[in-house]
């Protein structure tokens, strides 16, 4: 029996927030990330890699704006921009994973897939868009754009301007889960569900899969993929070594284990903020509750250590 | 035994040269293209779809320029732009192929792969770059850029300005041919080798796969993929119904069959121009010579007809 690990990286594993994100920086970070994953292969895991795309799709959206402004090139909608980012990031991980493997005795194919993720068009999230995308606008510009296009804008919490916000609906199915399962079964390393996947919905009248402007949380999409392919372990990679209770307070405490019930209790008590640890805890709980297997929240540097990070367990 | 067809579309199958290329136009063309492919499924073929990316990667390169000019977003190199285009186009074909299938009783997974293609860094093509990419420049700008970056520029034949040209090396291996073969074996429809693939080469010192600025002919890459997965038929889709001899002359003649020897003779006599039918003939000949199977050059509207287009046969 094959042991399968799904590893969810943030977009920051490739492009750091404090860098401008040249190709050299991205390639170097990607190679380092992939070298760490060799440790999981040595533990006998088949690997599925998922990744964020925040900084990359942000840049693609800005180029879209600028390309229209300077050359009148038609702007592409968000679904195409996410698909583009899956292509570019998937390729980068694919090639650097091969390069990391080339320094070992391990021989594996690596393949990046374009992944659509089904959402429910009646998801209540569509009534309350929260995910900022694209450029910053002045208040007056935002108001005009909102009116003209029926868009929603919110002010940036750090007061850098106003940004369009889109819904973040719950992922309900990974369109190509069977393909991922088939490739893992063959022993290939699979890169999938980049940026939480390209959101699509089933149109009741046309019976077509249609695009919808939204952003799916990448950790939730990764948890769903991990469940769908019967993964044995689900890693969520972040930039802290463990989950903390009382984070950034004098009595902060790193935890080695959390049961699903403990994780839910702390979540309800507001221990995990919405923009950072919150979605990771929810994704880990989702996986563990449905599978009884273990989820691990850890940082990249530690992933190859057997007892790394915080383990979320059934009970 | 499964029968496999590889079908190579031009980027124009999705985005027509005489249109500005809105997303609505591209989605509609893609759906029509996919509906035609259902005919090949009904003939019992497993399908691998390859595609061009000329108009799309052209737009991505211009957005790259404009994004740097307006927002100082780092420009991405050509390999990332090609990977992005594989993502966006692959996704569009994937979703519309599913939609085309939804009107039939056929049930198939469809999957778009990011594909790297190996080239030889000592390919003589690198000494004679021919493929124009990116924006048009004034002669003076082109000269400055050429000097500063060691780039080569050529004047556009239609005098629209000067463009950077890159090499078009021969594809020598499809990096993920085994993955394509595994997926076809499982009965999935595979989209691969978009835009001729992302060119990579093997670096003798680092032993790494490295990126290289080049454009691989998509028909040659498709022929190589068709050979690698033991395809039974190789379709090259263009905008004329058949191959013509004496094309655009009073004595022009559409041909139903060409043997490899005839095709080579006509090619040597200059019947097939470099920018259009030439590479298609070479790709068809390459496939037929190596496999003994049949290649078909046809237009999209006819592809489902059993006797469509011009058949290139061994003898």
Coordinates of C-alpha atoms in Angstrom, one line a residue:
Chain A
X1 CA 0.0 0.0 0.0
X2 CA 1.3 3.4 -0.9
X3 CA 1.4 6.1 1.8
X4 CA 0.3 9.5 0.4
X5 CA 1.2 12.9 1.8
X6 CA -0.5 16.1 0.6
X7 CA 1.7 19.2 1.3
X8 CA 0.1 22.7 1.0
X9 CA 2.6 25.5 0.6
X10 CA 1.8 29.2 0.8
X11 CA 2.6 31.4 -2.2
X12 CA 5.3 32.8 0.1
X13 CA 7.3 29.6 -0.1
X14 CA 8.2 30.7 -3.6
X15 CA 7.9 34.5 -3.5
X16 CA 8.6 36.2 -0.2
X17 CA 6.5 39.2 0.9
X18 CA 9.6 41.3 1.5
X19 CA 11.1 40.8 -1.9
X20 CA 10.1 42.2 -5.3
X21 CA 9.9 38.6 -6.7
X22 CA 12.5 38.4 -9.5
X23 CA 12.6 35.1 -11.3
X24 CA 16.0 34.4 -9.7
X25 CA 14.5 34.8 -6.2
X26 CA 11.5 32.6 -7.0
X27 CA 13.6 29.9 -8.6
X28 CA 16.0 29.8 -5.6
X29 CA 13.2 29.6 -3.0
X30 CA 11.4 26.9 -5.0
X31 CA 14.5 24.8 -5.2
X32 CA 15.0 25.1 -1.4
X33 CA 11.4 24.1 -0.8
X34 CA 11.7 21.1 -3.1
X35 CA 14.9 19.9 -1.4
X36 CA 13.0 19.8 1.9
X37 CA 10.3 17.6 0.3
X38 CA 12.9 14.9 -0.5
X39 CA 12.8 14.1 3.2
X40 CA 9.1 13.1 2.9
X41 CA 9.9 10.9 -0.1
X42 CA 12.6 9.2 2.1
X43 CA 9.9 8.5 4.7
X44 CA 8.1 6.5 2.0
X45 CA 5.4 9.0 1.1
X46 CA 4.0 9.6 -2.4
X47 CA 3.7 13.3 -2.7
X48 CA 1.0 15.7 -3.9
X49 CA 2.1 19.3 -3.7
X50 CA -0.5 22.2 -3.5
X51 CA 0.5 25.8 -3.4
X52 CA -0.8 29.4 -2.9
X53 CA -0.6 32.0 -5.6
X54 CA -1.3 35.3 -3.8
X55 CA 1.8 37.3 -4.9
X56 CA 1.9 35.8 -8.4
X57 CA -1.8 36.2 -9.3
X58 CA -1.6 39.7 -7.8
X59 CA 1.1 40.5 -10.2
X60 CA -0.8 38.9 -13.1
X61 CA -3.8 41.0 -12.3
X62 CA -1.8 44.2 -12.2
X63 CA -0.1 43.3 -15.6
X64 CA -3.6 42.8 -16.9
X65 CA -4.6 46.3 -15.9
X66 CA -1.4 47.8 -17.2
X67 CA -1.6 45.9 -20.5
X68 CA -5.0 47.3 -21.1
X69 CA -3.9 50.8 -20.2
X70 CA -0.8 50.8 -22.4
X71 CA -1.7 48.5 -25.3
X72 CA -5.5 48.1 -25.0
X73 CA -5.1 44.3 -24.7
X74 CA -8.4 42.8 -23.5
X75 CA -8.3 42.1 -19.7
X76 CA -8.7 38.4 -18.8
X77 CA -11.1 37.5 -16.0
X78 CA -9.9 36.1 -12.6
X79 CA -10.3 32.5 -13.6
X80 CA -7.9 32.8 -16.5
X81 CA -5.4 34.7 -14.3
X82 CA -5.5 31.9 -11.7
X83 CA -5.1 29.3 -14.4
X84 CA -2.1 31.3 -15.8
X85 CA -0.6 31.4 -12.2
X86 CA -1.1 27.6 -11.9
X87 CA 0.9 27.2 -15.1
X88 CA 3.8 29.4 -14.2
X89 CA 4.1 28.3 -10.5
X90 CA 3.4 24.6 -11.4
X91 CA 6.2 24.7 -14.0
X92 CA 8.6 26.3 -11.5
X93 CA 7.9 23.7 -8.9
X94 CA 8.0 20.9 -11.4
X95 CA 11.4 21.8 -12.8
X96 CA 13.0 22.5 -9.4
X97 CA 11.5 19.3 -7.9
X98 CA 13.3 17.4 -10.7
X99 CA 16.5 19.3 -9.9
X100 CA 16.2 18.5 -6.2
X101 CA 15.7 14.8 -7.1
X102 CA 18.7 14.9 -9.5
X103 CA 21.0 15.1 -6.4
X104 CA 19.5 12.0 -4.9
X105 CA 19.2 8.3 -6.0
X106 CA 15.4 8.8 -6.2
X107 CA 13.8 8.6 -9.7
X108 CA 10.3 10.1 -10.0
X109 CA 8.2 11.9 -12.6
X110 CA 6.9 15.3 -11.5
X111 CA 3.8 16.7 -13.2
X112 CA 1.9 20.0 -12.7
X113 CA -1.9 19.8 -13.4
X114 CA -4.3 22.6 -14.1
X115 CA -7.1 22.1 -11.5
X116 CA -10.7 23.4 -11.4
X117 CA -12.6 23.2 -8.2
X118 CA -16.4 23.1 -8.0
X119 CA -18.2 25.6 -5.9
X120 CA -21.9 26.1 -5.2
X121 CA -23.3 29.2 -6.9
X122 CA -25.8 29.6 -4.0
X123 CA -22.9 29.6 -1.4
X124 CA -23.8 32.4 1.1
X125 CA -20.2 33.6 0.6
X126 CA -21.3 35.2 -2.7
X127 CA -23.4 37.6 -0.6
X128 CA -20.4 38.7 1.4
X129 CA -17.2 39.1 -0.7
X130 CA -14.1 39.3 1.5
X131 CA -11.0 38.5 -0.7
X132 CA -9.2 41.5 -2.0
X133 CA -7.8 41.2 -5.6
X134 CA -6.1 43.5 -8.0
X135 CA -4.8 47.1 -7.8
X136 CA -5.4 49.7 -5.1
X137 CA -7.8 52.5 -6.0
X138 CA -8.6 56.0 -4.6
X139 CA -11.9 56.0 -2.8
X140 CA -13.5 58.1 -5.7
X141 CA -12.3 55.7 -8.4
X142 CA -13.5 52.7 -6.4
X143 CA -16.9 54.2 -6.1
X144 CA -17.2 54.8 -9.8
X145 CA -15.9 51.3 -10.7
X146 CA -18.3 49.7 -8.1
X147 CA -21.3 51.5 -9.7
X148 CA -20.3 50.8 -13.3
X149 CA -19.5 47.0 -12.8
X150 CA -21.6 46.0 -9.8
X151 CA -18.4 45.2 -8.0
X152 CA -17.7 45.5 -4.2
X153 CA -14.7 47.4 -2.8
X154 CA -13.3 47.5 0.7
X155 CA -10.7 49.7 2.2
X156 CA -7.3 48.1 2.8
X157 CA -6.8 47.6 6.6
X158 CA -3.3 49.2 6.2
X159 CA -4.9 52.2 4.5
X160 CA -3.1 51.8 1.1
X161 CA -6.3 52.4 -0.8
X162 CA -9.5 50.6 -1.8
X163 CA -9.5 47.2 -3.5
X164 CA -12.1 45.1 -5.2
X165 CA -13.2 42.1 -3.0
X166 CA -14.5 38.8 -4.3
X167 CA -16.3 35.9 -2.6
X168 CA -14.4 33.0 -1.0
X169 CA -16.9 30.1 -1.4
X170 CA -16.4 26.7 0.1
X171 CA -14.8 24.1 -2.3
X172 CA -17.2 21.2 -2.8
X173 CA -15.4 19.0 -5.3
X174 CA -12.0 18.7 -7.0
X175 CA -12.9 18.3 -10.6
X176 CA -9.9 16.1 -11.5
X177 CA -9.5 14.2 -8.2
X178 CA -9.5 10.9 -10.2
X179 CA -6.6 12.0 -12.4
X180 CA -4.6 13.0 -9.3
X181 CA -5.3 9.6 -7.7
X182 CA -4.3 7.8 -10.9
X183 CA -1.0 9.7 -11.2
X184 CA -0.2 9.1 -7.5
X185 CA -0.9 5.4 -7.9
X186 CA 1.7 5.4 -10.7
X187 CA 4.2 6.9 -8.3
X188 CA 4.4 10.3 -9.9
X189 CA 4.8 13.5 -7.8
X190 CA 1.7 15.6 -8.6
X191 CA 1.4 19.4 -8.3
X192 CA -2.3 20.4 -8.2
X193 CA -5.0 22.8 -6.8
X194 CA -2.7 25.8 -7.1
X195 CA -4.1 29.0 -5.6
X196 CA -7.0 26.9 -4.2
X197 CA -8.0 25.8 -7.7
X198 CA -9.9 27.7 -10.5
X199 CA -13.5 28.1 -9.2
X200 CA -16.2 26.8 -11.5
X201 CA -19.9 26.0 -10.9
X202 CA -22.5 23.8 -12.5
X203 CA -25.0 25.9 -14.5
X204 CA -28.4 24.4 -14.0
X205 CA -29.8 25.6 -17.3
X206 CA -26.9 25.0 -19.8
X207 CA -25.6 22.0 -17.8
X208 CA -22.2 23.5 -18.4
X209 CA -19.3 24.2 -16.0
X210 CA -19.0 27.9 -15.9
X211 CA -16.4 30.3 -14.6
X212 CA -17.2 32.4 -11.5
X213 CA -15.2 35.3 -10.1
X214 CA -14.1 34.0 -6.7
X215 CA -11.0 32.9 -4.7
X216 CA -11.1 29.5 -2.9
X217 CA -9.0 29.2 0.3
X218 CA -6.0 27.1 -0.7
X219 CA -5.8 25.2 2.5
X220 CA -9.5 24.2 2.4
X221 CA -9.1 23.1 -1.3
X222 CA -6.0 21.1 -0.3
X223 CA -7.8 19.4 2.6
X224 CA -10.6 18.4 0.2
X225 CA -8.1 17.0 -2.3
X226 CA -6.3 15.2 0.5
X227 CA -9.6 13.6 1.5
X228 CA -10.6 12.8 -2.1
X229 CA -7.4 10.8 -2.8
X230 CA -7.3 9.1 0.6
X231 CA -4.1 10.8 1.8
X232 CA -2.5 9.5 4.9
X233 CA -1.1 12.8 6.1
X234 CA -1.9 16.4 5.3
X235 CA 0.9 19.0 5.8
X236 CA 0.1 22.7 5.9
X237 CA 3.3 24.7 5.6
X238 CA 3.5 28.1 7.2
X239 CA 6.2 30.4 8.6
X240 CA 5.9 29.5 12.3
X241 CA 7.3 26.2 13.7
X242 CA 4.1 25.3 15.6
X243 CA 0.6 26.5 16.3
X244 CA 0.7 28.9 19.3
X245 CA -1.9 29.5 22.0
X246 CA -1.9 33.1 23.2
X247 CA 0.2 34.0 20.2
X248 CA 2.3 37.2 20.7
X249 CA 1.3 37.5 24.3
X250 CA 3.6 37.0 27.3
X251 CA 2.1 33.6 28.0
X252 CA 2.3 32.3 24.4
X253 CA 2.7 28.5 24.2
X254 CA 3.6 26.3 21.3
X255 CA 1.6 23.1 21.1
X256 CA 2.8 19.8 19.9
X257 CA -0.7 18.2 19.6
X258 CA -4.2 19.4 19.2
X259 CA -7.3 17.1 19.1
X260 CA -10.1 18.1 16.8
X261 CA -12.1 19.2 19.8
X262 CA -9.3 21.3 21.3
X263 CA -8.7 22.9 17.9
X264 CA -12.4 23.8 17.6
X265 CA -12.6 25.1 21.1
X266 CA -9.5 27.4 20.6
X267 CA -10.9 28.5 17.3
X268 CA -14.2 29.5 18.8
X269 CA -12.4 31.4 21.5
X270 CA -10.7 33.5 18.8
X271 CA -7.2 32.1 19.3
X272 CA -6.6 31.8 15.5
X273 CA -7.0 35.0 13.4
X274 CA -9.0 34.8 10.1
X275 CA -6.2 36.1 7.9
X276 CA -3.4 33.6 9.1
X277 CA -3.8 30.6 11.4
X278 CA -7.6 30.4 11.3
X279 CA -8.1 28.9 7.8
X280 CA -5.2 26.4 8.4
X281 CA -6.8 25.1 11.6
X282 CA -10.2 24.7 9.8
X283 CA -8.5 22.9 6.9
X284 CA -6.6 20.6 9.3
X285 CA -9.7 19.9 11.3
X286 CA -11.7 19.2 8.1
X287 CA -9.2 16.6 7.0
X288 CA -8.8 14.9 10.4
X289 CA -12.5 14.8 11.1
X290 CA -13.3 13.1 7.8
X291 CA -10.4 10.7 7.6
X292 CA -9.2 10.0 11.2
X293 CA -5.7 10.6 9.8
X294 CA -3.2 13.2 11.0
X295 CA -2.7 16.8 9.8
X296 CA 0.5 18.7 10.6
X297 CA 1.0 22.5 10.7
X298 CA 4.7 23.2 10.4
X299 CA 7.3 25.4 8.8
X300 CA 9.2 24.4 5.7
X301 CA 12.6 24.1 7.5
X302 CA 11.2 21.4 9.8
X303 CA 9.0 19.3 7.4
X304 CA 11.5 16.5 7.1
X305 CA 11.6 15.9 10.9
X306 CA 9.4 13.1 12.0
X307 CA 8.0 15.1 15.0
X308 CA 7.8 18.5 13.4
X309 CA 5.1 21.1 13.9
X310 CA 1.7 20.8 15.6
X311 CA -0.1 17.5 15.0
X312 CA -3.9 17.7 14.7
X313 CA -5.3 14.4 15.7
X314 CA -8.8 12.9 16.0
X315 CA -8.7 12.4 19.7
Chain B
X1 CA -5.9 -2.1 -27.8
X2 CA -6.6 1.6 -27.5
X3 CA -6.3 3.7 -30.6
X4 CA -4.7 7.1 -29.9
X5 CA -5.0 10.3 -31.9
X6 CA -2.9 13.4 -31.2
X7 CA -4.6 16.6 -32.5
X8 CA -2.5 19.7 -32.9
X9 CA -4.5 23.0 -33.0
X10 CA -3.1 26.4 -33.8
X11 CA -3.5 29.2 -31.3
X12 CA -6.0 30.6 -33.8
X13 CA -8.4 27.8 -33.1
X14 CA -9.1 29.7 -29.9
X15 CA -8.2 33.3 -30.7
X16 CA -8.7 34.5 -34.2
X17 CA -6.2 36.9 -35.8
X18 CA -8.9 39.3 -36.9
X19 CA -10.5 39.6 -33.4
X20 CA -9.2 41.4 -30.3
X21 CA -9.5 38.2 -28.3
X22 CA -12.0 38.9 -25.5
X23 CA -12.7 36.0 -23.2
X24 CA -16.1 35.5 -24.7
X25 CA -14.7 35.1 -28.2
X26 CA -12.0 32.7 -26.9
X27 CA -14.5 30.6 -24.9
X28 CA -16.9 30.3 -27.9
X29 CA -14.2 29.2 -30.3
X30 CA -12.8 26.7 -27.8
X31 CA -16.2 25.1 -27.3
X32 CA -16.8 24.8 -31.1
X33 CA -13.3 23.3 -31.5
X34 CA -14.0 20.8 -28.7
X35 CA -17.4 19.8 -30.2
X36 CA -15.6 18.8 -33.4
X37 CA -13.3 16.6 -31.4
X38 CA -16.2 14.5 -30.1
X39 CA -16.3 13.0 -33.6
X40 CA -12.9 11.5 -33.1
X41 CA -13.9 10.0 -29.8
X42 CA -16.9 8.4 -31.6
X43 CA -14.4 6.9 -34.0
X44 CA -12.9 5.1 -31.0
X45 CA -9.8 7.3 -30.5
X46 CA -8.3 8.3 -27.2
X47 CA -7.4 11.9 -27.5
X48 CA -4.3 14.0 -26.8
X49 CA -4.8 17.7 -27.6
X50 CA -1.9 20.0 -28.3
X51 CA -2.2 23.7 -29.1
X52 CA -0.4 26.8 -30.2
X53 CA -0.2 29.9 -28.0
X54 CA 1.0 32.6 -30.4
X55 CA -1.7 35.3 -29.8
X56 CA -2.0 34.5 -26.0
X57 CA 1.7 34.5 -25.2
X58 CA 2.0 37.6 -27.3
X59 CA -0.5 39.3 -25.0
X60 CA 1.2 38.0 -21.9
X61 CA 4.5 39.4 -23.0
X62 CA 3.0 42.8 -23.7
X63 CA 1.3 42.8 -20.3
X64 CA 4.7 42.0 -18.8
X65 CA 6.2 45.1 -20.4
X66 CA 3.2 47.3 -19.4
X67 CA 3.2 45.9 -15.9
X68 CA 6.8 46.9 -15.5
X69 CA 6.3 50.3 -17.1
X70 CA 3.2 51.2 -15.0
X71 CA 3.8 49.3 -11.7
X72 CA 7.5 48.2 -11.7
X73 CA 6.4 44.6 -11.4
X74 CA 9.4 42.4 -12.3
X75 CA 9.2 41.0 -15.8
X76 CA 9.0 37.3 -16.1
X77 CA 11.2 35.5 -18.7
X78 CA 9.7 33.8 -21.7
X79 CA 9.6 30.3 -20.1
X80 CA 7.3 31.5 -17.3
X81 CA 5.1 33.4 -19.9
X82 CA 4.8 30.2 -22.0
X83 CA 3.9 28.2 -18.8
X84 CA 1.3 30.8 -17.9
X85 CA -0.2 30.5 -21.4
X86 CA -0.3 26.7 -21.0
X87 CA -2.2 27.2 -17.8
X88 CA -4.8 29.7 -19.2
X89 CA -5.3 27.9 -22.6
X90 CA -5.2 24.4 -21.1
X91 CA -7.9 25.4 -18.5
X92 CA -10.1 26.9 -21.3
X93 CA -9.9 23.7 -23.4
X94 CA -10.3 21.5 -20.4
X95 CA -13.6 23.2 -19.3
X96 CA -15.0 23.5 -22.8
X97 CA -14.1 19.9 -23.7
X98 CA -16.1 18.8 -20.6
X99 CA -19.0 21.0 -21.7
X100 CA -18.9 19.5 -25.2
X101 CA -18.9 16.1 -23.7
X102 CA -21.9 17.0 -21.4
X103 CA -24.1 17.1 -24.5
X104 CA -23.2 13.5 -25.3
X105 CA -23.4 10.1 -23.6
X106 CA -19.6 10.0 -23.4
X107 CA -18.0 10.2 -20.0
X108 CA -14.3 11.1 -19.8
X109 CA -12.0 13.1 -17.6
X110 CA -10.1 15.9 -19.3
X111 CA -6.8 17.1 -17.9
X112 CA -4.4 19.9 -18.9
X113 CA -0.7 19.3 -18.1
X114 CA 2.2 21.7 -17.9
X115 CA 4.7 20.4 -20.4
X116 CA 8.5 21.0 -20.6
X117 CA 10.3 20.0 -23.7
X118 CA 14.0 19.2 -23.8
X119 CA 16.2 21.0 -26.4
X120 CA 19.9 20.7 -27.1
X121 CA 21.8 23.8 -25.9
X122 CA 24.3 23.3 -28.8
X123 CA 21.4 23.3 -31.4
X124 CA 22.6 25.5 -34.3
X125 CA 19.3 27.3 -34.2
X126 CA 20.7 29.2 -31.2
X127 CA 23.1 30.9 -33.6
X128 CA 20.3 32.1 -35.9
X129 CA 17.3 33.3 -33.9
X130 CA 14.2 33.6 -36.1
X131 CA 11.1 33.7 -33.9
X132 CA 9.8 37.2 -33.2
X133 CA 8.4 37.7 -29.6
X134 CA 7.0 40.7 -27.6
X135 CA 6.4 44.3 -28.5
X136 CA 7.4 46.2 -31.6
X137 CA 10.2 48.8 -31.2
X138 CA 11.5 51.7 -33.2
X139 CA 14.8 51.0 -34.9
X140 CA 16.8 53.2 -32.4
X141 CA 15.2 51.6 -29.4
X142 CA 15.9 48.1 -30.8
X143 CA 19.5 49.0 -31.3
X144 CA 19.9 50.2 -27.7
X145 CA 18.1 47.1 -26.3
X146 CA 20.1 44.8 -28.5
X147 CA 23.4 46.3 -27.2
X148 CA 22.4 46.4 -23.5
X149 CA 21.0 42.8 -23.3
X150 CA 22.8 41.0 -26.1
X151 CA 19.5 40.4 -27.8
X152 CA 18.8 40.1 -31.6
X153 CA 16.2 42.2 -33.3
X154 CA 14.7 41.9 -36.8
X155 CA 12.5 44.2 -38.7
X156 CA 8.9 43.0 -39.1
X157 CA 8.2 41.9 -42.7
X158 CA 5.1 44.1 -42.7
X159 CA 7.2 47.1 -41.5
X160 CA 5.4 47.5 -38.2
X161 CA 8.6 48.0 -36.4
X162 CA 11.5 45.9 -34.9
X163 CA 11.0 42.8 -32.8
X164 CA 13.2 40.7 -30.6
X165 CA 13.8 37.3 -32.2
X166 CA 14.7 34.1 -30.3
X167 CA 15.9 30.7 -31.5
X168 CA 13.5 27.9 -32.5
X169 CA 15.5 24.8 -31.6
X170 CA 14.5 21.2 -32.4
X171 CA 12.5 19.4 -29.7
X172 CA 14.5 16.3 -28.6
X173 CA 12.4 14.9 -25.8
X174 CA 9.0 15.5 -24.1
X175 CA 9.9 15.6 -20.4
X176 CA 6.6 14.1 -19.2
X177 CA 5.8 11.7 -22.1
X178 CA 5.4 8.8 -19.6
X179 CA 2.7 10.8 -17.7
X180 CA 0.8 11.5 -20.9
X181 CA 1.0 7.8 -21.8
X182 CA -0.3 6.8 -18.3
X183 CA -3.2 9.2 -18.5
X184 CA -4.2 8.1 -22.0
X185 CA -4.0 4.5 -20.9
X186 CA -6.5 5.3 -18.2
X187 CA -8.9 6.8 -20.8
X188 CA -8.5 10.4 -19.9
X189 CA -8.4 13.2 -22.5
X190 CA -5.0 14.9 -22.2
X191 CA -4.1 18.5 -23.1
X192 CA -0.3 18.8 -23.4
X193 CA 2.7 20.5 -25.1
X194 CA 0.9 23.8 -25.4
X195 CA 2.8 26.4 -27.4
X196 CA 5.4 23.7 -28.4
X197 CA 6.2 23.2 -24.7
X198 CA 8.4 25.1 -22.3
X199 CA 12.0 24.7 -23.6
X200 CA 14.5 23.4 -21.1
X201 CA 18.0 22.1 -21.4
X202 CA 20.2 19.8 -19.4
X203 CA 23.1 21.8 -17.8
X204 CA 26.2 19.7 -18.0
X205 CA 27.8 21.2 -14.9
X206 CA 24.9 21.6 -12.4
X207 CA 23.1 18.5 -13.8
X208 CA 19.9 20.6 -13.6
X209 CA 17.2 21.3 -16.1
X210 CA 17.5 25.0 -16.8
X211 CA 15.3 27.4 -18.7
X212 CA 16.3 28.8 -22.0
X213 CA 14.8 31.6 -24.0
X214 CA 13.5 30.0 -27.1
X215 CA 10.3 28.9 -28.9
X216 CA 9.7 25.4 -30.0
X217 CA 7.6 24.8 -33.1
X218 CA 4.3 23.4 -31.8
X219 CA 3.8 21.0 -34.7
X220 CA 7.3 19.5 -34.3
X221 CA 6.8 19.1 -30.5
X222 CA 3.4 17.6 -31.2
X223 CA 4.9 15.1 -33.6
X224 CA 7.5 14.1 -31.1
X225 CA 4.8 13.6 -28.4
X226 CA 2.7 11.5 -30.9
X227 CA 5.7 9.3 -31.5
X228 CA 6.6 9.0 -27.8
X229 CA 3.2 7.8 -26.9
X230 CA 2.8 5.5 -29.9
X231 CA -0.1 7.4 -31.4
X232 CA -2.0 5.8 -34.2
X233 CA -2.9 9.0 -36.0
X234 CA -1.5 12.6 -35.9
X235 CA -3.9 15.4 -36.9
X236 CA -2.5 18.9 -37.7
X237 CA -5.4 21.4 -37.8
X238 CA -5.0 24.5 -40.0
X239 CA -7.3 26.8 -41.8
X240 CA -7.3 25.2 -45.2
X241 CA -9.2 22.0 -46.0
X242 CA -6.2 20.3 -47.7
X243 CA -2.6 20.8 -48.6
X244 CA -2.3 22.6 -51.9
X245 CA 0.3 22.3 -54.6
X246 CA 0.9 25.6 -56.6
X247 CA -1.0 27.3 -53.8
X248 CA -2.6 30.6 -54.8
X249 CA -1.6 30.1 -58.5
X250 CA -4.0 29.4 -61.4
X251 CA -3.0 25.7 -61.4
X252 CA -3.4 25.2 -57.7
X253 CA -4.4 21.7 -56.7
X254 CA -5.6 20.2 -53.4
X255 CA -4.1 16.8 -52.7
X256 CA -5.8 13.9 -50.9
X257 CA -2.6 11.9 -50.3
X258 CA 1.1 12.6 -50.1
X259 CA 3.7 9.9 -49.5
X260 CA 6.7 10.9 -47.4
X261 CA 8.8 11.0 -50.5
X262 CA 6.4 13.2 -52.4
X263 CA 6.0 15.5 -49.4
X264 CA 9.8 15.9 -49.1
X265 CA 10.2 16.5 -52.8
X266 CA 7.5 19.3 -52.9
X267 CA 9.1 20.7 -49.7
X268 CA 12.5 20.9 -51.3
X269 CA 10.9 22.5 -54.4
X270 CA 9.7 25.3 -52.1
X271 CA 6.0 24.4 -52.4
X272 CA 5.4 25.0 -48.6
X273 CA 6.3 28.3 -47.1
X274 CA 8.3 28.5 -43.9
X275 CA 5.7 30.5 -42.0
X276 CA 2.7 28.4 -42.7
X277 CA 2.5 24.9 -44.4
X278 CA 6.2 24.2 -44.2
X279 CA 6.5 23.3 -40.5
X280 CA 3.3 21.2 -40.7
X281 CA 4.6 19.1 -43.6
X282 CA 7.9 18.6 -41.7
X283 CA 6.0 17.6 -38.5
X284 CA 3.7 15.2 -40.4
X285 CA 6.7 13.6 -42.3
X286 CA 8.6 13.2 -39.0
X287 CA 5.7 11.3 -37.5
X288 CA 5.0 9.1 -40.5
X289 CA 8.6 8.3 -41.1
X290 CA 9.2 7.2 -37.5
X291 CA 5.9 5.3 -37.0
X292 CA 4.6 4.1 -40.4
X293 CA 1.2 5.5 -39.2
X294 CA -0.8 8.2 -40.9
X295 CA -0.7 12.0 -40.4
X296 CA -3.6 14.2 -41.5
X297 CA -3.5 17.9 -42.3
X298 CA -7.0 19.3 -42.2
X299 CA -9.2 22.1 -41.1
X300 CA -11.3 22.0 -37.9
X301 CA -14.7 21.9 -39.6
X302 CA -13.7 18.6 -41.4
X303 CA -11.9 16.7 -38.6
X304 CA -14.7 14.4 -37.8
X305 CA -15.0 13.2 -41.4
X306 CA -13.3 9.9 -42.1
X307 CA -11.6 11.1 -45.3
X308 CA -10.8 14.7 -44.3
X309 CA -7.8 16.7 -45.3
X310 CA -4.6 15.5 -46.8
X311 CA -3.2 12.2 -45.7
X312 CA 0.5 11.9 -45.4
X313 CA 1.4 8.2 -45.7
X314 CA 4.6 6.2 -45.6
X315 CA 4.4 5.0 -49.3

